[in-house]
Coordinates of C-alpha atoms and ligand atoms in Angstrom, one line a residue:
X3 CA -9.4 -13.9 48.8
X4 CA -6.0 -14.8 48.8
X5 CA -3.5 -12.1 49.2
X6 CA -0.8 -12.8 47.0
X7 CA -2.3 -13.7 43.4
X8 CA -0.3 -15.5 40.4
X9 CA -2.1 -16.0 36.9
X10 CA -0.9 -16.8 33.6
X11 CA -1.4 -14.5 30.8
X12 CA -2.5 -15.8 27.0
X13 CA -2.2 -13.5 24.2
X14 CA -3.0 -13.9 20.5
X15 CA -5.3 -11.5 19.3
X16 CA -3.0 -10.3 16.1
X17 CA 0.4 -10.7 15.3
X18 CA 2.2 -11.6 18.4
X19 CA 2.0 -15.2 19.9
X20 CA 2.6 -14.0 23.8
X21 CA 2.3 -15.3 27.1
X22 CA 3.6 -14.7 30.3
X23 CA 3.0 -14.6 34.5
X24 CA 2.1 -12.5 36.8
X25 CA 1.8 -12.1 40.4
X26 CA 0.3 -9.4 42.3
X27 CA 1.4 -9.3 46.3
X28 CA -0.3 -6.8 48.7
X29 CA 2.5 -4.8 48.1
X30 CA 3.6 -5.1 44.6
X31 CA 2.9 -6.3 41.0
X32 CA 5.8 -8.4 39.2
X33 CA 5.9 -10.0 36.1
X34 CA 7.7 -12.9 36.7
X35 CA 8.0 -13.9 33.0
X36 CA 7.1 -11.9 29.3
X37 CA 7.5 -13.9 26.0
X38 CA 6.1 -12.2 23.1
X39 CA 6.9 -13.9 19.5
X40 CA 6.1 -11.6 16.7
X41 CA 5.2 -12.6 13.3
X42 CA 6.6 -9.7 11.4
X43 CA 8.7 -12.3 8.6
X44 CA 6.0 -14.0 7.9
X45 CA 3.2 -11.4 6.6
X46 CA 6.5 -9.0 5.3
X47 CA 5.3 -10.3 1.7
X48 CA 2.1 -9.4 1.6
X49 CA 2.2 -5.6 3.1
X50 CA -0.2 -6.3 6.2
X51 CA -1.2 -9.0 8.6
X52 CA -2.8 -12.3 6.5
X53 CA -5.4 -13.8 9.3
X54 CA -4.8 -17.0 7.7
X55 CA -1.2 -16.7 8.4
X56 CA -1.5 -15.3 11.8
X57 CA -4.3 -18.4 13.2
X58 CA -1.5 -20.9 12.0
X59 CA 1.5 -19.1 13.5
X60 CA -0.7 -18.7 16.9
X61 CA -1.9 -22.7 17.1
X62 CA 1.7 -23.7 16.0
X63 CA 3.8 -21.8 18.7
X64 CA 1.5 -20.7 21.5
X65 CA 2.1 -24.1 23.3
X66 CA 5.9 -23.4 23.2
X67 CA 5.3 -19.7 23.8
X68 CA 3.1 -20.1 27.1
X69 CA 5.7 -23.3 28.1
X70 CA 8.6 -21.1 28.0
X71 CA 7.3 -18.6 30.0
X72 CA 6.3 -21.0 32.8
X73 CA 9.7 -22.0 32.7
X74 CA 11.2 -18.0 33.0
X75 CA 8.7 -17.8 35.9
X76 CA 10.5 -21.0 37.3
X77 CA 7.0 -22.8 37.9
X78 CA 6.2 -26.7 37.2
X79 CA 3.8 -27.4 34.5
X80 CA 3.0 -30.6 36.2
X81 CA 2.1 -28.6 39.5
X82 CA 0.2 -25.2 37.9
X83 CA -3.2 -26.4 39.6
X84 CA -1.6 -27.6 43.1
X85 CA -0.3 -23.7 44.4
X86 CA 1.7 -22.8 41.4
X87 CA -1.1 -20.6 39.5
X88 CA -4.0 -19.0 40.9
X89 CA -5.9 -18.3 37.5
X90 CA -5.2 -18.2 33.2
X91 CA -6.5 -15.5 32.2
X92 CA -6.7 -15.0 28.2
X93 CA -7.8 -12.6 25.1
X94 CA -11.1 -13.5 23.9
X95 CA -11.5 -10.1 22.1
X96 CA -11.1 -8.6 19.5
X97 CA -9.2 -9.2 17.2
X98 CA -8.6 -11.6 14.3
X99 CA -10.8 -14.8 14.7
X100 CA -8.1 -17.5 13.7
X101 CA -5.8 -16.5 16.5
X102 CA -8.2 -15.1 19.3
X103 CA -9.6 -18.9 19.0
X104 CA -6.5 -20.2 19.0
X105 CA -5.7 -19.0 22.3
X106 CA -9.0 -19.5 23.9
X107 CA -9.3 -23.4 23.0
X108 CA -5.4 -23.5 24.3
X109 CA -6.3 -21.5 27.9
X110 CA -9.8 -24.1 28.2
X111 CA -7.8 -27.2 27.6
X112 CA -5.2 -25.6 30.5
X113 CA -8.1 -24.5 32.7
X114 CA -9.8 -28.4 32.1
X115 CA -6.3 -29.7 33.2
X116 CA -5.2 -27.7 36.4
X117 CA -8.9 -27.1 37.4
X118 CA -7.6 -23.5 37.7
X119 CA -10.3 -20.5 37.3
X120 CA -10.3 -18.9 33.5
X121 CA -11.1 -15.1 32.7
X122 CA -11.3 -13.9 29.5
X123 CA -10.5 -10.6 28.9
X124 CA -10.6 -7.9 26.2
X125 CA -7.4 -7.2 24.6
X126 CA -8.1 -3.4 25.0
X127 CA -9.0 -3.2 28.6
X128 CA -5.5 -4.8 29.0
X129 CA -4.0 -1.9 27.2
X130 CA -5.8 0.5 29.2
X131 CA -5.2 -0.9 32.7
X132 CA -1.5 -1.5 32.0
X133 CA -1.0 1.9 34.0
X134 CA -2.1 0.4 37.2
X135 CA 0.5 -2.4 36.7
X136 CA 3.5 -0.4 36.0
X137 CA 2.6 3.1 37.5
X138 CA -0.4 2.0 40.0
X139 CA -2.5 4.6 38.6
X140 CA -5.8 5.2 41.0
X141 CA -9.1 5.0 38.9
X142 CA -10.2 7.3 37.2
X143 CA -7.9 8.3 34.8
X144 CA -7.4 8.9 30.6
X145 CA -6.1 7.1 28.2
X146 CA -4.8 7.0 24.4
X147 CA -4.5 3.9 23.0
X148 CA -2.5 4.9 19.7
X149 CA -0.7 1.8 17.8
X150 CA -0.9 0.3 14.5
X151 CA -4.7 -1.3 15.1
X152 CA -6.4 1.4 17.7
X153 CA -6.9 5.1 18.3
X154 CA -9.0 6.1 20.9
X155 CA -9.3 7.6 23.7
X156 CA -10.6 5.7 27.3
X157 CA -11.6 7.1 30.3
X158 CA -10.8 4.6 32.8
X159 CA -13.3 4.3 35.8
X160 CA -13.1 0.5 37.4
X161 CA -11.5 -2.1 36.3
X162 CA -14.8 -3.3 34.1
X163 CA -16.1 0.4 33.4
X164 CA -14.5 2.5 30.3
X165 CA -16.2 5.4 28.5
X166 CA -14.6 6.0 25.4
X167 CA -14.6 9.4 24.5
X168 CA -13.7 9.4 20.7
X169 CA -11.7 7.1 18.4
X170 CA -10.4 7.1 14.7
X171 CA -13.2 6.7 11.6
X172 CA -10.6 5.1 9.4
X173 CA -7.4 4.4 9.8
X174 CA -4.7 4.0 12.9
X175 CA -2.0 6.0 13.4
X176 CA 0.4 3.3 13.0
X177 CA -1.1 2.4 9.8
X178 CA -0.1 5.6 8.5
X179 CA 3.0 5.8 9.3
X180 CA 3.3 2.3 7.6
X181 CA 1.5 3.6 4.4
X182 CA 4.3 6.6 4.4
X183 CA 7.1 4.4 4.7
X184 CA 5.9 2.6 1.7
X185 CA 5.2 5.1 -0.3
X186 CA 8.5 6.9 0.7
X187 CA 10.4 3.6 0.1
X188 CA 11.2 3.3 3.9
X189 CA 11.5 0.0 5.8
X190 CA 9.1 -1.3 7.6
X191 CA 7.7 -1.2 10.4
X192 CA 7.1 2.5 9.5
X193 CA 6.9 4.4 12.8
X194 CA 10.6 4.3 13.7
X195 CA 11.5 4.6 10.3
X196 CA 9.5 8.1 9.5
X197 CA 10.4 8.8 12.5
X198 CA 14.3 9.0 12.1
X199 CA 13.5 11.0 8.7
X200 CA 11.7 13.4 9.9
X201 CA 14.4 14.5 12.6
X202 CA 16.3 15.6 9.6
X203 CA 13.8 17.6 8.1
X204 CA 11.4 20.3 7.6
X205 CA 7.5 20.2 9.1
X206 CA 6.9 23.2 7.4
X207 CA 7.5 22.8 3.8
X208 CA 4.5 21.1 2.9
X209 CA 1.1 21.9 4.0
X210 CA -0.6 18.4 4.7
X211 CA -4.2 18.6 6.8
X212 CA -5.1 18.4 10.3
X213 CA -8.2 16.4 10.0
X214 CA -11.4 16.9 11.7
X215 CA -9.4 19.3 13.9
X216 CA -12.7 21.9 12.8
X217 CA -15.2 19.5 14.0
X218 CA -15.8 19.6 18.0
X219 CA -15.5 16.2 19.8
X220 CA -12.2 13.7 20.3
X221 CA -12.9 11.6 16.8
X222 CA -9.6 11.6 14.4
X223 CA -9.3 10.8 11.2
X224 CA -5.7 9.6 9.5
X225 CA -6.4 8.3 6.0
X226 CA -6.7 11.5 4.1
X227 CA -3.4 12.2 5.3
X228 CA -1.8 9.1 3.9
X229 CA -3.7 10.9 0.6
X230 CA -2.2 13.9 1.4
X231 CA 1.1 12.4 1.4
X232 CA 1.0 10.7 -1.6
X233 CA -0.2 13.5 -3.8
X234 CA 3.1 15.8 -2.3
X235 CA 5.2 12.8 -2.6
X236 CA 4.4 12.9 -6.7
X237 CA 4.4 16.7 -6.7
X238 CA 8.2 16.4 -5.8
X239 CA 8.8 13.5 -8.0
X240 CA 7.7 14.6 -10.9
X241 CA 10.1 17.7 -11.4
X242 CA 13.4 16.1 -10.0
X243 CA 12.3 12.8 -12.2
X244 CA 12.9 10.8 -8.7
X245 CA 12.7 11.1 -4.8
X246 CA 15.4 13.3 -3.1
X247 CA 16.7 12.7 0.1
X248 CA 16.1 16.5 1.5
X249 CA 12.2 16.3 0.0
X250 CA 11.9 12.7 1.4
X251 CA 12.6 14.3 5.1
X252 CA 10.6 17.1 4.4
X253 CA 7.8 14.7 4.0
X254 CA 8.1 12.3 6.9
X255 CA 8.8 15.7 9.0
X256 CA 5.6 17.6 7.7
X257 CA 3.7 14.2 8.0
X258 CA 4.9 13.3 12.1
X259 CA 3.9 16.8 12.9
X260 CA 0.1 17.1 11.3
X261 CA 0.2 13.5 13.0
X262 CA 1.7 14.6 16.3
X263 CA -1.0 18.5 15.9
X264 CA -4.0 16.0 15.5
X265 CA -3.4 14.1 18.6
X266 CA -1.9 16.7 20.7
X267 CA -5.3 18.5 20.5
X268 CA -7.7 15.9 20.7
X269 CA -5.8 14.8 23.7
X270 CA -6.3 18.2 25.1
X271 CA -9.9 17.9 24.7
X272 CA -10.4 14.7 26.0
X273 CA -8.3 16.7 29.5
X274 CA -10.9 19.1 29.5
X275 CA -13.6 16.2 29.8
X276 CA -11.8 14.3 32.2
X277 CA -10.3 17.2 34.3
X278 CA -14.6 18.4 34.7
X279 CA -15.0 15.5 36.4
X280 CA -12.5 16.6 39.1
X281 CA -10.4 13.7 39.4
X282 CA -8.4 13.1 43.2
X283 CA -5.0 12.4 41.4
X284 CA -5.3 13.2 37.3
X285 CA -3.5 11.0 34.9
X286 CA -3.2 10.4 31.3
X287 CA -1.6 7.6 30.0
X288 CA -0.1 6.3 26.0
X289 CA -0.4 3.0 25.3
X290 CA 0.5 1.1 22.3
X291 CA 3.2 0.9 19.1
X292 CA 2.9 4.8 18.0
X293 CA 3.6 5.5 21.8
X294 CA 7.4 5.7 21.2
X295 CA 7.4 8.4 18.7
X296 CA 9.6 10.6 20.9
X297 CA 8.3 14.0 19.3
X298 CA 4.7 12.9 19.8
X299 CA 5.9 11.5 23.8
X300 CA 7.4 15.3 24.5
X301 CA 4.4 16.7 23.2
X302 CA 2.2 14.9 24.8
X303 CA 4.3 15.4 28.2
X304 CA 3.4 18.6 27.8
X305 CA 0.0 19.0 26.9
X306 CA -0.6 17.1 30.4
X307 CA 1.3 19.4 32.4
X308 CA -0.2 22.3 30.7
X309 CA -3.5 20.7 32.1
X310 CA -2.3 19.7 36.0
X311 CA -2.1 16.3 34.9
X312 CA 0.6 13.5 35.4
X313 CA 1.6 11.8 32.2
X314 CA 2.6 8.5 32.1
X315 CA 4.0 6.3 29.2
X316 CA 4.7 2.6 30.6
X317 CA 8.0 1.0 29.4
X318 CA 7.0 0.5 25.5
X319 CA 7.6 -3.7 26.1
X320 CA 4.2 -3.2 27.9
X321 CA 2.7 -0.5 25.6
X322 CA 2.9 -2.9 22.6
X323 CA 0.9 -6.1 22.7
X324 CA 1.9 -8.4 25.3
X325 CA 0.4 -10.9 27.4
X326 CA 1.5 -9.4 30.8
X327 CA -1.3 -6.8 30.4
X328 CA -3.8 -9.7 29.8
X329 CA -2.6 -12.0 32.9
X330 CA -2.6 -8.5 35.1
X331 CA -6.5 -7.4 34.1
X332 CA -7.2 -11.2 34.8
X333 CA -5.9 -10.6 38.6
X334 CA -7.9 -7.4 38.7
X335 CA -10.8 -8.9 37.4
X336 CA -10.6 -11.8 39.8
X337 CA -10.1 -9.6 42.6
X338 CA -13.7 -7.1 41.6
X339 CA -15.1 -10.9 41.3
X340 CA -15.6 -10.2 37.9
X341 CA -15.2 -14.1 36.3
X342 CA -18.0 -14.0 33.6
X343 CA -18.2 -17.2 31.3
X344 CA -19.9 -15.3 29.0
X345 CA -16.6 -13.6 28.3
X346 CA -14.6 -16.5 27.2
X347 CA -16.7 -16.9 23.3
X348 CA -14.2 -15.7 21.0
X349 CA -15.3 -12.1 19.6
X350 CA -13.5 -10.3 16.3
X351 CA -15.5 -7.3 17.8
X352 CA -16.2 -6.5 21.6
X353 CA -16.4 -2.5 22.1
X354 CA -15.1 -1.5 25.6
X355 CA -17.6 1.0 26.2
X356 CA -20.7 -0.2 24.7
X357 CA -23.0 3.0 24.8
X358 CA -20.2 4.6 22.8
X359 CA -21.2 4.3 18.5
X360 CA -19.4 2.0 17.0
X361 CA -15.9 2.7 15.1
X362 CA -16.1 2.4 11.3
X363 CA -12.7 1.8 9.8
X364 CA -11.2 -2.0 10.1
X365 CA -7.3 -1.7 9.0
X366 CA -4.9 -3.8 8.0
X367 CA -4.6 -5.1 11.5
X368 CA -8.2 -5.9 11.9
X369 CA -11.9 -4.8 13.6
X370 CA -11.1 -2.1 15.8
X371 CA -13.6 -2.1 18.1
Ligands
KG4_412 O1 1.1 -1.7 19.3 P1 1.8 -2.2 18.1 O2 3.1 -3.0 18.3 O3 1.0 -3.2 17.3 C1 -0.4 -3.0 17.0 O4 -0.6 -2.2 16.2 O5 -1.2 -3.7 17.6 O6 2.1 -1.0 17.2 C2 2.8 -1.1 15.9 C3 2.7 0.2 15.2 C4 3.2 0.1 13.8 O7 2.2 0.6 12.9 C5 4.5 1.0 13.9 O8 4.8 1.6 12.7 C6 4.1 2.0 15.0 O9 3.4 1.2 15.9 N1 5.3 2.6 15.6 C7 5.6 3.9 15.5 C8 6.9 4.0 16.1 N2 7.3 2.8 16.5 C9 6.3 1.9 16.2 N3 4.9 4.9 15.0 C10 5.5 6.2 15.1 N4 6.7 6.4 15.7 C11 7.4 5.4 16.2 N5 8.7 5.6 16.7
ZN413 ZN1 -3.0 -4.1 21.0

């Protein structure tokens, strides 16, 4: 096996047309290029991702998209199978349909081409091993995987074993915080926007659940919350005959932190599960869009060091879908010798940990898995 590894990365599972190279050294991991295209214009209209939409977006730009980052990465198109590349590696799983296939049939026609090996890879396990490409985190370790289509929490043991040790029965977090923008008449996308509310205002004015805080185990729930919301939202409307500013922050403030109490102590039970295994070097890592809620960060910061664990939160560029993560579980996978054709048939659903029960909920962002 060669020492020094470079594979292109494919990404297209959702809304963001990415693609991007990578090259591991025995020293060191670099991403030599990371173009991400996001198709937030065109779905604004319709108040979540259209899969119609999104397949069209993906086969029209992913060409250009997976060009331009050949370029960034200064390689030769003309030269990818002659010592330029060593390996494509691409999402196959899950996600929407349209796009996941646009992406696959793109990375076959590029592996026919070249003659270069292809690895496809599932869009979650890229998530959860981003921490050994920016932090070099040593298996095993945790990790939340909390964005605007996931919730759950992984226990990372090899780079093809995950146990997840509970997930969300509804809705994603970032889904929420979307559905509270809305209702509060916020922009979207809804995360940063509740977020820069609720530093202005009160968590403890309205009383809005924890859910399924009184049931043991590391399952959440979000979507009675968005209920919760709404039915405080017209309890403040109806007197004042409109929405005030104060009562708006009040809400995205009491909101964030039942939010922010529901994670926080899940998280701390998922510790306790993963500290009893006794760990060499414990870690917990945050991956995905909800990641750079700054209260929920701190908070999480410190439920890890309350529990002898290092936290980690890679740069949010790589929390956020991306096709970096894809091309670095590719050279991981390639490495373990882990090239299974079987993996390259386009799945809407493909649980990491497949003892686990399924998740129910499917959001606006598609199967969660
Ligand atoms: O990972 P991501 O870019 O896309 C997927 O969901 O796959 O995550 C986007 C989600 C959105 O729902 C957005 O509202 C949420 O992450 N988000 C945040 C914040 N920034 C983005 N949620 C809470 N606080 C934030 N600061
Ligand atoms: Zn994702």
């Amino acid at each position: 096996m060669r020492q020094t590894l470079t594979f292109l990365g494919i990404e297209s599972s959702c809304d963001d047309t990415a693609a991007a190279v990578v090259r591991q050294t025995a020293r060191r991991c670099t991403i030599l290029a990371s173009e991400v295209e996001g198709q937030t214009a065109l779905h604004a209209d319709f108040g979540g991702v259209v899969p119609e939409i999104a397949a069209r977006a993906h086969a029209e730009r992913l060409d250009h998209v997976v060009e331009r980052a050949l370029d960034r990465a200064g390689l030769k198109p003309g030269k990818l199978g002659h010592g330029e590349l060593d390996g494509i590696a691409v999402t196959s799983g899950p996600g929407l349909i349209g796009g996941v296939l646009s992406g696959v049939m793109l990375a076959r026609g590029l592996a026919a081409g070249t003659g270069l090996p292809l690895l496809g890879i599932n869009h979650l396990a890229g998530h959860a091993l981003t921490p050994r490409l920016t932090d070099g985190l040593a298996f095993p370790y945790l990790v939340l995987l909390v964005s605007g289509g996931h919730c759950q929490f992984l226990l990372v043991e090899a780079v093809n074993s995950f146990r997840r040790l509970g997930g969300t029965i509804d809705d994603a977090p970032g889904e929420a915080f979307d559905k509270t923008a809305k209702l509060l008449g916020l922009p979207q996308p809804g995360g940063p926007s509740v977020e820069a509310e609720a530093a202005l205002g009160d968590p403890h004015r309205f009383a809005f659940p924890r859910p399924l805080l009184d049931r043991p185990g590391c399952d959440l729930s979000f979507s009675g919350l968005k209920t919760a919301l709404l039915r405080a939202r017209n309890s403040v409307i109806a007197p004042a005959g409109g929405l005030r500013l104060q009562d708006r922050r009040d809400l995205c403030a009491g909101f964030q932190a039942a939010v922010a109490d529901v994670l926080v102590e899940k998280t701390r039970r998922a510790l306790v599960i993963y500290r009893a295994g006794n760990p060499a070097q414990p870690a917990c890592a945050v991956a995905g869009g909800v990641a750079a809620n700054q209260t929920l960060r701190a908070r999480l910061a410190a439920v890890c060091a309350s529990l002898d664990t290092r936290f980690v939160a890679p740069p949010l560029c790589l929390c956020t879908d991306n096709a970096a993560m894809i091309a670095f579980a590719g050279i991981e996978r390639f490495r373990a010798g882990l090239g299974d054709p079987s993996d390259l048939i386009a799945r809407p659903r493909w649980p990491l940990d497949t003892a686990a029960p399924a998740l129910l909920g499917s959001g606006k962002k598609g199967a969660k898995a």
